[in-house]
Each structure stands twice: as C-alpha cells, then as structure tokens.
C-alpha cells in the first residue's frame, strides 16, 4: 500500500532508491517516482512499474546524495504521472513521499487554495507538502519545525519522507499508523517502509513509533516526538539473510514461496514442539496461557487469507480446546457494537502486521478491556508491537502478493495453540494429544510429498480450466475455509471469478450455476462428511459440471467419479487443511501462468493494506 524509500549518505542516492523501490514494489505498482537534491530539486515520476521509471530516467542526470522515492498503490486519484509521488511544494523547494491517507486533506486544501496555492494532482499528499510549505513561510522556520507543526494538524495515517533544497543535507521522516524503518549505516541512512531496501547496507535499524520523527542532517540524526522532545532511539540489530528476498532461481516469488513451505512450516514448529516429549512451548504468549485457558470466549480478528486461517482456528479451538470462538472480519468488527470484556481473549492474525482494519479493530478490543494477542509474520510490525503478547510465524519475508507460506505458517501456530490449550484445560485425552503432536511434526515432510505428487496433476487440471469464466470451491468443516482460500487465490492472480462454499450449501443456491462449463473443486478428505461429499459430487456430475477432486492418496471411489483427481498424502483428518491448500495454491499459480498474468503483482492489489 505504497512504499517509501529515502537516502542520505556518501553513495549516489539514485541506485540505492531504485533498488529499494523494486524491493517495495509488492506494496503497490501504479506509479513510481524519485526526487534528488543536487543544487536544485530533480524529480522524475512515471505511471506504471518501477522499471518504467527506470527506463524513463535512463538519460536523465540523476545525481545527488540525498533523495526520496515512492511506489504507489492509488487511493486519491487515478494512476497517472501527475498523481505520482514525490509531490512538491508550490515554490518547488520541498519534495515529499507519503504512504497512508490524510483524512482532512479537503479542508486543508480549500484553506490553502484560498491563500493562492495551486494543485497539480488529485492527491492528499500534494496537500500535505503545500501545507508544510505554508507553515514554513508563516513561521519562517526550518523544515523540521514546519513538518512537526503540520503533522500536529493533520488527521490520518502517514509515513513520510521530506527533503528541501533550502537545507540540502537534511531529511525529515515521520510516521503515524503506516510503517517506517530507519537504517543507520556507516555515514549513511536508508529509510523505508520495511527493512528490505535497508538490509544490504546496514543491520542497525530503528522503528519509530507513532507520532515520532527522524531528522537526518548529514552524518547526524535524532529521534523526536511531535511535542519536540528528543527521544533515546532503540537501535535494533537485524538478523536477516539477503537471499530470502531474492527469487533464488524461481520464475516468480509466489512459486518460490509455495515451494518453501516444507521448510517454513518446519521453521514455525522449530524450538516450539518437542515431539519425543510431547511438549509444545509458545514462549511469546507464556504469560497469557492462563488467560486463554480460562477465557469465556476467544474472538479472532483478521482480513483476507488471515481470516481464512482464523476460520480454521475457530474449528480447532472449539473442537480441541472447547472454548467458544468467534471470527470476524476486522473491517466489520470495528464498526459494530461488540460484546467483549476482560474474560474475552482477542486474537489478531496478520501476515504483515500492518493491515489498517486489523490494527483499528484490535485497538477497539483493547479499549474494551480484552487481552489482545497477535499472530504476525513481520517482526516488529505495528500489530506485533501493539498487542499484549504474540507469536511470530517466522516464515521469512513473503513477497508474492498472494499469500501462501504465511497462511500455512499461521495454521502451524494455530494448531500448536489449540493443542496446547486443549492439554492445559484437560480437554483432550493425553494419548490423543501425544499422537496429534507427533502427527503435527510429520506435516512438513507431507507438504513436501504433496508438492511433488500433485504437481503434474495440477498442470493437467490447469490446462483444462485455464479458460473458465467461473469456478466453485466446496469443502466442509475444517476444509470449508480451505475452499474459501483456494477460491481467493484463484481470483487474485488469474482474475477468474471463483467462490468458496460449504459443500452442503451448494443445493441451497449455487447449484443453479452448474452446467457443462462450470468447474467445481471438491475438497474431499476421508472424514465424517466423506459420504455426503460423494453425494454432492454426484449432484454436480448429473448436471454435467466438471469435477476436480482433492482426495486422500489411494481414494478409488471419488477418483472414479471425478473428471480430475489430485491426491494428497494421508494424515490425521484434523491436519488435512494444511495439505489440501497446497495443490490449490499450485492450481492458481499454474492457471495464472497459462493466462500470462502478472503473478507476483496482480492488478489492483498490494501486499499490505494500510488504508481503511
Ligand atoms: C491474500 C492476501 C490478502 C491478505 C489480507 C490481510 O492472498 O494476501 O487477502 O491476507 O490483506 O493481510 P495481513 O495478513 O497482512 O493482515
């Protein structure tokens, strides 16, 4: 949802910023731009991807050691050159990049227009840079003070970086609600929306909190709040491998991330599950185990793929631990009257830890007195910091916009948590608990097996359904969320319309859609609803629908009925969701490839949704 990068230091700023923007492109790719200080202000910006900007800027003399850059996910105003960042002040001396939304921009804009300011774009960001200019002119102050005063008057979310020709070695950056990391190198500073543009240059990073500003002046920097108090920065040492943000020989990040899942799933369990002693330890929430065990209710809040993981969690927390559990979309939760109290444990699930709806919903739950816990992937993210305690998924950076390894990582945490609470509550027979813990530790090698065994079957299915205009995904119980997730993956990257339903709901409406052109994906493990699913398959077949069935290895009954069968390895029925999602991720990927879609950067999407 827009990425920002800024550089001050001994190197040429342009290559550092361009490389950084490429790393942040998953956050939005509607346009890109860079501003550098070299005597005057040199601004280049272009609609489209960073590579368009690079081509456009090829013959431009872009030198300078201080600069800012931006990759945009459009909110206010269409993707266009004019709406691209950086935006500049009316007198052309200040340039600014912004991730977030200035909510009171219309009021500010009309005040500024009344004073004679003329705007060239439709963006809220251009209003902010004119507002800073206006304050600087009024107060006759430096950039730092003008930005500080402006930010005390704006409503909304922002991570900004600002430079000015009047103070050519100064960079001012600030955040509220949107992420910002500040890399402290040897004689250089790299600021960005996440650490991926930074790690190449330094391992020392500061994460400013809401309403904090970083002011860099040449080789010095300071951290201040909006009341002008100088703060002591906490400099974190990063432990990060550069290889984790490269494609590593894969054609797309999404494929790399799908293929990484045997390892990432294992990494989630590592140090947390000891199969030989049947011990599960979740250090991050150690002090909250009693609260969960005695909770009257668990409320889970999430969006998108993380919401689908939450639906699996509901099933497990109720089935294994016997705790009533509700799941809500963060965007719905925050606007309705919710009945929660200090006996409710609220769990936020988010890969990025920056999803605006989830953040606001968790804040609401906190204000109502609930214990608020988090499951996040991005270390140090806003949700990780704002929750009382949490568990990291540790699947590494996820760059493909369609979430894959983060989802199975979330499931890994959810299974561990459900088993741990079930045992602590005495809700599960110890022999069964031991058996399930052991089974859980076998899942990463079964994911590997599923990847290998399903690959060619998925290729055949993809070739058959690549021109479908709509598909239906059906599953029951624990695998209903997997039907939703499979359909979401297909929609996101292939643009084929797809819907997930509980299989038994088909007869209550969606069956009207079945004809010889409709592909129906059945998730059909051997569990207590198996016979019912077999009947649902018959119903689709007798209406000439095309059946793609995800079945347990060796299943003959369904294989004989279905048009296409994809086998997954045998496991306890409780763990089938983790294996069933694997061929569905591959299916979306293969279909998108055959349709020549932009797999890692699907249209209209961005990796982290930091606007509400
Ligand atoms: C789907 C996808 C999105 C995210 C959703 C929540 O592939 O990536 O649906 O799951 O935007 O994001 P997080 O988990 O970062 O809160």
XYZ file of C-alpha atoms and ligand atoms in Angstrom:
628
model
C 0.000 0.000 0.000
C 2.617 2.458 -1.227
C 6.261 2.065 -0.380
C 8.663 4.835 0.522
C 12.464 4.905 0.468
C 14.841 7.716 1.375
C 18.613 8.008 1.379
C 21.222 10.394 2.813
C 24.875 9.423 2.670
C 28.150 9.016 0.836
C 26.748 6.948 -2.054
C 24.826 8.159 -5.075
C 21.227 8.092 -3.851
C 19.515 7.121 -7.132
C 20.707 3.464 -7.423
C 20.006 2.836 -3.730
C 16.491 4.243 -4.042
C 15.651 2.475 -7.321
C 16.770 -0.866 -5.877
C 14.783 -0.161 -2.731
C 11.664 0.675 -4.736
C 11.949 -2.636 -6.584
C 12.011 -4.436 -3.245
C 8.964 -2.490 -2.080
C 7.023 -2.857 -5.301
C 4.821 -5.525 -3.714
C 3.253 -2.636 -1.768
C 1.863 -1.024 -4.917
C 2.824 -0.643 -8.538
C 0.557 2.020 -10.011
C 3.395 4.518 -10.387
C 6.875 5.285 -9.121
C 8.983 8.390 -8.623
C 12.182 9.795 -7.178
C 13.327 13.254 -6.064
C 17.008 14.062 -5.552
C 18.782 17.147 -4.319
C 21.654 18.269 -6.445
C 21.734 22.039 -6.283
C 18.045 22.175 -7.158
C 15.358 19.556 -6.869
C 15.399 16.873 -9.545
C 12.081 14.980 -9.741
C 11.258 12.066 -12.068
C 7.987 10.181 -11.845
C 6.069 7.875 -14.083
C 2.859 5.906 -14.174
C 3.385 2.119 -14.015
C 6.081 -0.051 -12.516
C 9.494 0.935 -11.214
C 11.038 -0.420 -14.413
C 9.058 2.197 -16.404
C 10.533 4.900 -14.217
C 13.987 3.444 -14.689
C 13.622 3.449 -18.487
C 12.219 6.961 -18.442
C 15.040 8.213 -16.202
C 17.777 6.477 -18.214
C 19.041 9.583 -19.957
C 18.427 11.942 -17.086
C 21.277 13.155 -14.974
C 20.133 11.875 -11.589
C 22.996 12.619 -9.260
C 22.897 13.535 -5.616
C 23.434 12.084 -2.172
C 20.054 12.980 -0.691
C 16.852 11.627 -2.175
C 13.410 10.134 -1.677
C 11.415 7.580 -3.681
C 7.928 6.143 -3.842
C 5.995 3.267 -5.354
C 2.252 3.891 -5.360
C -0.971 2.000 -4.740
C -3.535 4.582 -5.824
C -6.035 5.846 -3.258
C -6.770 9.507 -4.073
C -6.654 9.978 -7.825
C -6.122 7.594 -10.721
C -2.717 6.081 -11.505
C -1.077 8.819 -13.614
C 2.172 10.742 -13.915
C 0.591 13.754 -12.216
C -0.668 11.787 -9.229
C 2.676 10.001 -8.778
C 4.868 10.864 -5.824
C 7.111 12.682 -4.931
C 4.898 15.757 -4.728
C 6.450 19.181 -4.475
C 5.591 22.480 -2.814
C 4.289 25.410 -4.867
C 7.716 27.079 -4.871
C 9.384 23.809 -5.908
C 11.781 23.696 -2.940
C 10.220 20.860 -0.915
C 9.555 17.278 -2.072
C 7.624 14.657 -0.129
C 6.692 10.973 -0.403
C 3.830 9.505 1.597
C 2.289 6.152 2.485
C -1.117 6.488 4.141
C -4.119 8.784 3.892
C -4.510 12.374 5.072
C -8.174 12.348 6.045
C -8.644 16.110 6.495
C -6.972 16.943 3.191
C -10.070 18.545 1.669
C -10.357 21.108 4.485
C -6.637 21.817 4.324
C -6.819 22.068 0.530
C -9.594 24.641 0.487
C -7.779 26.765 3.109
C -4.606 26.594 1.026
C -6.461 27.347 -2.219
C -7.931 30.421 -0.561
C -4.346 31.522 0.078
C -3.461 31.060 -3.598
C -1.952 27.562 -3.633
C -2.429 25.774 -6.955
C -2.518 21.970 -7.067
C -1.370 19.807 -9.955
C -2.693 16.461 -8.736
C -5.780 14.947 -7.109
C -3.799 13.540 -4.181
C -3.995 14.146 -0.449
C -0.188 14.044 -0.423
C 0.261 17.160 -2.527
C -1.919 18.992 0.004
C 0.435 17.924 2.784
C 3.559 19.247 1.061
C 1.837 22.579 0.331
C 0.690 22.700 3.952
C 4.294 22.227 5.124
C 5.424 24.966 2.758
C 2.702 27.283 4.042
C 3.726 26.708 7.667
C 7.392 27.214 6.824
C 6.567 30.528 5.182
C 4.376 31.640 8.064
C 6.716 30.630 10.885
C 9.911 31.355 8.958
C 11.237 28.107 10.417
C 13.327 25.206 9.173
C 11.960 22.047 7.513
C 11.946 20.028 10.737
C 9.748 22.545 12.553
C 7.424 23.010 9.573
C 6.897 19.244 9.263
C 6.382 18.886 13.021
C 3.758 21.628 13.178
C 1.995 20.333 10.053
C 1.786 16.812 11.464
C 0.173 18.039 14.676
C -2.647 19.369 12.497
C -3.232 16.523 10.067
C -5.711 13.750 10.706
C -4.971 10.337 9.247
C -2.170 7.887 8.680
C 1.241 8.574 7.261
C 4.801 7.525 6.828
C 6.519 10.417 5.073
C 9.975 11.451 3.959
C 10.640 15.105 3.111
C 13.614 16.966 1.624
C 14.220 20.591 0.689
C 16.721 22.476 -1.427
C 16.953 25.097 1.350
C 18.636 22.525 3.627
C 20.310 20.174 1.153
C 21.721 17.698 3.694
C 18.522 17.348 5.724
C 15.910 14.600 5.529
C 12.837 14.610 7.760
C 10.740 11.455 8.126
C 7.797 10.667 10.379
C 5.077 8.120 10.928
C 1.622 7.597 12.344
C -0.156 4.369 11.522
C 1.977 3.485 8.484
C 5.270 1.599 8.829
C 8.741 3.138 8.758
C 12.160 1.623 9.381
C 15.330 3.710 9.632
C 18.621 2.027 8.753
C 21.677 3.525 10.453
C 24.747 2.797 8.343
C 28.356 3.997 8.344
C 27.974 7.570 7.152
C 24.628 6.827 5.541
C 20.948 6.481 6.382
C 18.378 4.450 4.463
C 14.750 4.846 5.438
C 11.975 2.654 4.057
C 8.526 1.144 4.576
C 10.166 -2.140 5.502
C 13.690 -3.395 6.002
C 14.177 -4.989 2.574
C 15.783 -1.881 0.982
C 17.942 -1.421 4.098
C 19.484 -4.831 4.831
C 22.104 -4.576 2.113
C 23.675 -1.532 3.739
C 23.291 -1.972 7.472
C 21.914 -4.294 10.127
C 21.152 -1.462 12.573
C 17.567 -0.282 12.451
C 15.245 1.999 14.398
C 11.479 1.585 14.208
C 9.989 4.988 15.106
C 6.682 4.777 16.962
C 3.508 6.646 16.031
C 3.958 10.429 16.062
C 7.736 10.250 16.067
C 10.053 11.962 13.590
C 13.569 11.163 12.490
C 15.677 14.110 11.401
C 18.851 13.306 9.490
C 21.376 16.055 8.904
C 24.443 14.857 7.019
C 26.062 12.262 9.256
C 23.932 13.037 12.336
C 20.422 12.027 13.217
C 17.926 12.458 16.028
C 14.586 10.996 17.022
C 11.963 13.464 18.271
C 8.247 13.377 19.039
C 5.685 15.836 17.786
C 5.987 17.810 21.040
C 9.617 18.463 20.205
C 11.052 16.143 22.876
C 14.297 14.483 21.841
C 13.994 10.713 22.390
C 16.532 7.987 23.016
C 16.395 5.702 19.955
C 16.308 1.939 20.423
C 18.613 0.578 17.731
C 17.741 -2.999 16.823
C 20.280 -5.403 15.328
C 18.711 -7.229 12.385
C 19.236 -10.895 11.726
C 18.336 -11.182 8.068
C 19.565 -13.078 5.024
C 19.595 -11.175 1.763
C 18.887 -14.400 -0.151
C 15.459 -14.537 1.456
C 14.313 -11.578 -0.649
C 15.710 -12.868 -3.942
C 13.864 -15.244 -6.299
C 16.528 -17.932 -5.904
C 16.116 -19.333 -9.442
C 12.301 -19.453 -9.392
C 10.335 -17.665 -12.078
C 8.078 -15.986 -9.527
C 8.195 -15.204 -5.824
C 4.840 -16.930 -5.447
C 6.211 -20.238 -6.740
C 9.309 -19.874 -4.575
C 7.121 -19.251 -1.536
C 4.819 -22.192 -2.316
C 7.862 -24.449 -2.656
C 9.418 -23.139 0.552
C 6.516 -24.383 2.658
C 8.025 -27.677 3.848
C 10.855 -25.645 5.371
C 8.806 -22.676 6.573
C 6.246 -24.943 8.233
C 9.083 -26.748 9.952
C 10.606 -23.388 10.995
C 7.312 -22.437 12.663
C 7.439 -25.549 14.828
C 11.175 -25.424 15.480
C 12.002 -24.790 19.114
C 8.295 -24.881 19.942
C 7.375 -28.544 19.586
C 9.315 -31.440 21.059
C 7.645 -34.485 19.588
C 9.591 -37.012 21.676
C 8.412 -35.411 24.920
C 5.080 -34.197 23.506
C 5.831 -30.674 24.656
C 4.531 -27.517 22.996
C 6.083 -24.254 24.161
C 4.888 -20.894 22.899
C 7.267 -18.503 24.629
C 5.708 -15.331 23.182
C 2.406 -15.889 24.997
C 3.788 -17.767 28.022
C 2.283 -15.240 30.451
C -1.146 -15.418 28.807
C -1.751 -19.168 28.711
C -3.906 -18.966 31.864
C -5.967 -16.151 30.358
C -6.663 -18.219 27.256
C -7.384 -21.367 29.233
C -9.911 -19.582 31.429
C -11.336 -17.314 28.704
C -15.105 -17.352 28.331
C -14.622 -16.687 24.668
C -11.953 -16.197 22.031
C -12.578 -13.590 19.369
C -10.372 -13.693 16.282
C -9.991 -10.696 14.002
C -8.334 -10.753 10.594
C -8.715 -9.960 6.880
C -8.338 -11.938 3.646
C -6.184 -15.039 3.832
C -5.529 -14.444 7.534
C -9.309 -14.518 8.045
C -9.385 -17.973 6.456
C -6.688 -19.126 8.906
C -8.895 -17.695 11.672
C -11.822 -19.855 10.495
C -9.646 -22.955 10.841
C -8.694 -21.705 14.316
C -12.363 -21.413 15.326
C -12.932 -25.021 14.451
C -9.840 -26.190 16.375
C -10.295 -24.011 19.456
C -13.861 -25.265 19.821
C -13.208 -28.882 18.836
C -9.964 -29.468 20.744
C -9.955 -26.858 23.493
C -13.702 -26.450 23.992
C -13.542 -22.643 24.034
C -16.368 -20.780 22.239
C -14.677 -18.895 19.427
C -15.954 -16.213 17.067
C -14.243 -14.914 13.969
C -14.852 -11.541 12.409
C -13.533 -9.508 9.513
C -11.589 -6.658 11.093
C -13.440 -4.148 8.935
C -16.822 -5.380 10.258
C -15.762 -5.767 13.865
C -14.623 -2.202 14.150
C -17.957 -0.692 13.137
C -20.373 -2.851 15.097
C -21.360 -2.997 18.705
C -19.302 -5.841 20.084
C -19.821 -7.625 23.347
C -16.365 -8.236 24.734
C -14.966 -7.867 28.213
C -11.917 -8.848 30.245
C -12.965 -12.513 30.020
C -12.568 -12.407 26.243
C -9.223 -13.084 24.638
C -8.925 -11.327 21.292
C -6.516 -12.717 18.748
C -5.418 -10.701 15.720
C -3.946 -12.622 12.786
C -1.944 -10.714 10.187
C 0.975 -11.600 7.929
C 2.164 -8.020 7.539
C 1.155 -6.794 10.977
C 0.275 -3.537 9.242
C -3.276 -4.078 7.972
C -5.102 -0.892 8.936
C -8.506 -2.511 9.565
C -6.967 -5.127 11.846
C -4.962 -2.548 13.776
C -8.014 -0.377 14.454
C -10.167 -3.385 15.394
C -7.530 -4.615 17.869
C -7.285 -1.124 19.363
C -11.054 -1.203 19.875
C -10.832 -4.602 21.593
C -8.029 -3.327 23.825
C -10.048 -0.285 24.806
C -12.860 -2.620 25.894
C -10.523 -4.389 28.289
C -9.863 -7.591 26.356
C -6.465 -9.289 26.402
C -5.192 -8.812 22.877
C -2.772 -11.292 21.347
C -1.307 -11.435 17.868
C -0.089 -13.902 15.272
C 2.118 -11.961 12.841
C 4.861 -12.716 10.384
C 6.653 -9.388 10.153
C 8.861 -8.916 13.189
C 8.477 -5.511 14.846
C 5.336 -4.685 12.834
C 2.614 -2.429 14.244
C 0.358 -5.318 15.351
C 3.312 -7.157 16.879
C 4.067 -4.055 18.914
C 0.552 -3.068 19.933
C -0.659 -6.475 21.157
C -0.150 -7.619 24.777
C 1.780 -10.633 23.537
C 2.072 -12.697 20.404
C 3.586 -15.456 18.363
C 5.582 -14.928 15.198
C 5.092 -17.297 12.291
C 8.773 -16.996 11.258
C 8.182 -17.969 7.609
C 10.517 -15.246 6.339
C 9.663 -12.344 4.052
C 6.633 -13.048 1.875
C 6.916 -11.030 -1.327
C 4.316 -12.604 -3.662
C 1.162 -10.542 -3.239
C -0.941 -13.704 -2.969
C -0.240 -15.102 0.472
C 0.889 -18.742 0.595
C 3.620 -19.652 3.064
C 2.295 -17.107 5.572
C -1.046 -18.949 5.548
C 0.466 -22.353 6.321
C 2.648 -20.633 8.944
C -0.463 -19.190 10.572
C -2.006 -22.667 10.541
C 1.102 -24.110 12.199
C 0.762 -21.626 15.079
C -2.978 -22.218 15.361
C -2.561 -25.999 15.618
C 0.122 -25.631 18.289
C -2.001 -23.172 20.253
C -5.152 -25.289 20.050
C -3.298 -28.434 21.158
C -1.517 -26.616 23.963
C -4.720 -25.075 25.348
C -6.607 -28.353 24.962
C -3.953 -30.066 27.075
C -3.791 -27.258 29.665
C -7.580 -27.384 30.032
C -7.549 -31.150 30.308
C -9.904 -31.209 27.353
C -8.011 -33.839 25.415
C -7.005 -37.359 26.254
C -3.203 -37.447 26.744
C -2.691 -40.355 24.329
C -4.585 -38.496 21.638
C -2.658 -35.332 22.405
C 0.660 -37.183 22.047
C -0.449 -38.731 18.795
C -1.585 -35.370 17.368
C 1.648 -33.614 18.389
C 3.592 -36.356 16.646
C 1.404 -36.048 13.537
C 1.935 -32.286 13.502
C 5.682 -32.800 13.355
C 5.223 -35.020 10.282
C 3.334 -32.364 8.328
C 6.298 -30.535 6.800
C 7.517 -33.703 5.074
C 3.937 -34.399 3.939
C 3.744 -30.876 2.460
C 6.867 -31.778 0.505
C 5.239 -35.004 -0.652
C 2.055 -33.103 -1.612
C 4.065 -30.622 -3.669
C 5.778 -33.423 -5.569
C 2.830 -35.743 -6.013
C 0.279 -33.122 -7.021
C 2.435 -31.057 -9.392
C 1.733 -32.870 -12.667
C -1.944 -33.489 -11.827
C -2.308 -29.768 -11.146
C -0.692 -28.997 -14.503
C -3.297 -31.171 -16.271
C -6.162 -29.529 -14.382
C -4.787 -26.042 -15.074
C -4.658 -26.705 -18.800
C -8.296 -27.818 -18.678
C -9.689 -24.904 -16.707
C -7.496 -22.039 -17.863
C -10.330 -20.505 -19.910
C -13.056 -20.966 -17.306
C -15.025 -17.847 -16.525
C -16.078 -19.002 -13.089
C -15.252 -21.800 -10.643
C -16.784 -23.100 -7.425
C -14.752 -24.448 -4.496
C -16.503 -26.700 -1.983
C -15.334 -28.091 1.341
C -16.818 -28.956 4.717
C -15.889 -28.449 8.352
C -12.204 -27.710 8.698
C -11.860 -27.675 4.927
C -14.557 -25.079 4.289
C -12.022 -22.277 4.996
C -9.689 -24.049 2.549
C -12.394 -23.814 -0.135
C -12.581 -20.060 0.577
C -8.803 -19.718 0.458
C -8.461 -21.759 -2.747
C -11.080 -19.557 -4.423
C -9.405 -16.384 -3.173
C -6.040 -17.486 -4.590
C -7.607 -18.154 -7.996
C -9.456 -14.805 -8.097
C -6.443 -12.811 -7.011
C -3.943 -13.930 -9.579
C -5.923 -15.347 -12.524
C -8.912 -12.925 -12.492
C -11.236 -15.915 -12.917
C -14.310 -15.461 -10.787
C -14.339 -18.080 -8.013
C -16.471 -18.685 -4.938
C -15.935 -20.922 -1.938
C -18.912 -22.539 -0.207
C -19.576 -25.140 2.452
C -20.271 -28.160 0.203
C -23.738 -28.790 1.631
C -24.789 -25.211 0.895
C -24.480 -25.885 -2.825
C -28.018 -27.224 -3.024
C -29.331 -24.003 -1.457
C -28.496 -21.854 -4.459
C -25.106 -22.200 -6.165
C -26.219 -25.446 -7.840
C -28.144 -23.231 -10.260
C -24.778 -22.259 -11.742
C -23.775 -25.807 -12.648
C -23.592 -26.641 -16.348
C -21.012 -28.239 -18.626
C -18.805 -25.132 -18.417
C -18.589 -24.989 -14.644
C -15.532 -26.430 -12.887
C -16.220 -27.446 -9.300
C -13.320 -28.121 -6.957
C -14.235 -30.562 -4.181
C -12.017 -30.876 -1.145
C -12.781 -34.426 -0.151
C -10.624 -35.944 2.606
C -11.749 -39.142 4.295
C -13.538 -37.638 7.268
C -17.029 -37.946 8.706
C -18.589 -35.954 5.853
C -16.938 -38.028 3.117
C -20.144 -39.842 2.076
C -22.025 -36.520 1.902
C -19.320 -35.054 -0.320
C -19.609 -38.114 -2.569
C -23.325 -37.301 -2.935
C -22.534 -33.641 -3.699
C -20.144 -34.798 -6.429
C -22.921 -36.949 -7.937
C -25.196 -33.918 -7.929
C -22.661 -31.873 -9.880
C -21.891 -34.719 -12.297
C -25.555 -35.301 -13.056
C -25.771 -31.652 -14.126
C -22.717 -32.045 -16.418
C -20.413 -29.980 -14.190
C -16.662 -30.701 -14.321
C -15.372 -32.114 -11.046
C -11.844 -31.531 -9.759
C -11.407 -33.526 -6.568
C -8.670 -33.170 -3.963
C -8.605 -36.598 -2.335
C -6.550 -38.661 0.061
C -3.926 -40.804 -1.681
C -5.415 -44.108 -2.798
C -9.059 -42.938 -2.814
C -10.742 -45.005 -5.558
C -14.389 -44.047 -5.048
C -14.057 -40.367 -5.849
C -11.268 -40.874 -8.411
C -13.680 -42.931 -10.492
C -16.369 -40.251 -10.391
C -14.307 -37.079 -10.789
C -13.061 -35.632 -14.077
C -9.750 -34.746 -12.448
C -8.237 -36.053 -9.241
C -5.396 -34.594 -7.222
C -4.053 -36.757 -4.414
C -2.628 -35.552 -1.128
C -0.753 -37.726 1.391
C -2.624 -39.415 4.191
C -2.691 -37.659 7.559
C -5.000 -37.389 10.548
C -8.206 -35.717 9.358
C -7.526 -32.781 11.683
C -4.461 -31.774 9.646
C -5.950 -32.150 6.154
C -6.443 -28.363 5.655
C -2.669 -27.826 5.655
C -2.156 -30.373 2.887
C -5.284 -29.538 0.887
C -4.314 -25.906 0.374
C -1.032 -26.894 -1.312
C -2.480 -28.104 -4.669
C -4.960 -25.210 -4.623
C -2.099 -22.703 -4.375
C -0.350 -24.512 -7.224
C -3.560 -24.562 -9.271
C -3.984 -20.787 -9.001
C -0.317 -20.328 -9.866
C -0.372 -22.619 -12.925
C -3.617 -21.158 -14.295
C -2.259 -17.624 -13.865
C 0.883 -18.659 -15.730
C -1.095 -20.148 -18.598
C -3.177 -16.970 -18.783
C 0.014 -14.891 -18.802
C -0.988 -12.926 -15.726
C 1.372 -10.861 -13.635
C 1.586 -13.402 -10.823
C 3.620 -11.540 -8.236
C 1.886 -8.241 -8.846
C -1.771 -8.895 -9.646
C -3.808 -5.937 -10.812
C -5.343 -3.608 -8.223
C -3.759 -5.425 -5.276
C -0.999 -4.585 -2.854
C 0.681 -6.737 -0.278
C -0.105 -4.796 2.843
C -3.329 -2.862 3.050
C -2.504 0.110 5.231
C -5.613 2.113 4.370
C -9.003 1.502 5.962
C -4.476 -12.788 0.003
C -3.862 -11.728 0.745
C -4.739 -10.763 1.463
C -4.217 -10.616 2.907
C -5.029 -9.554 3.655
C -4.598 -9.445 5.106
O -3.559 -13.548 -0.706
O -2.667 -11.626 0.806
O -6.057 -11.164 1.447
O -4.339 -11.857 3.537
O -4.864 -8.311 3.033
O -3.245 -9.127 5.203
P -2.433 -9.370 6.526
O -2.413 -10.825 6.787
O -1.087 -8.806 6.249
O -3.155 -8.626 7.627
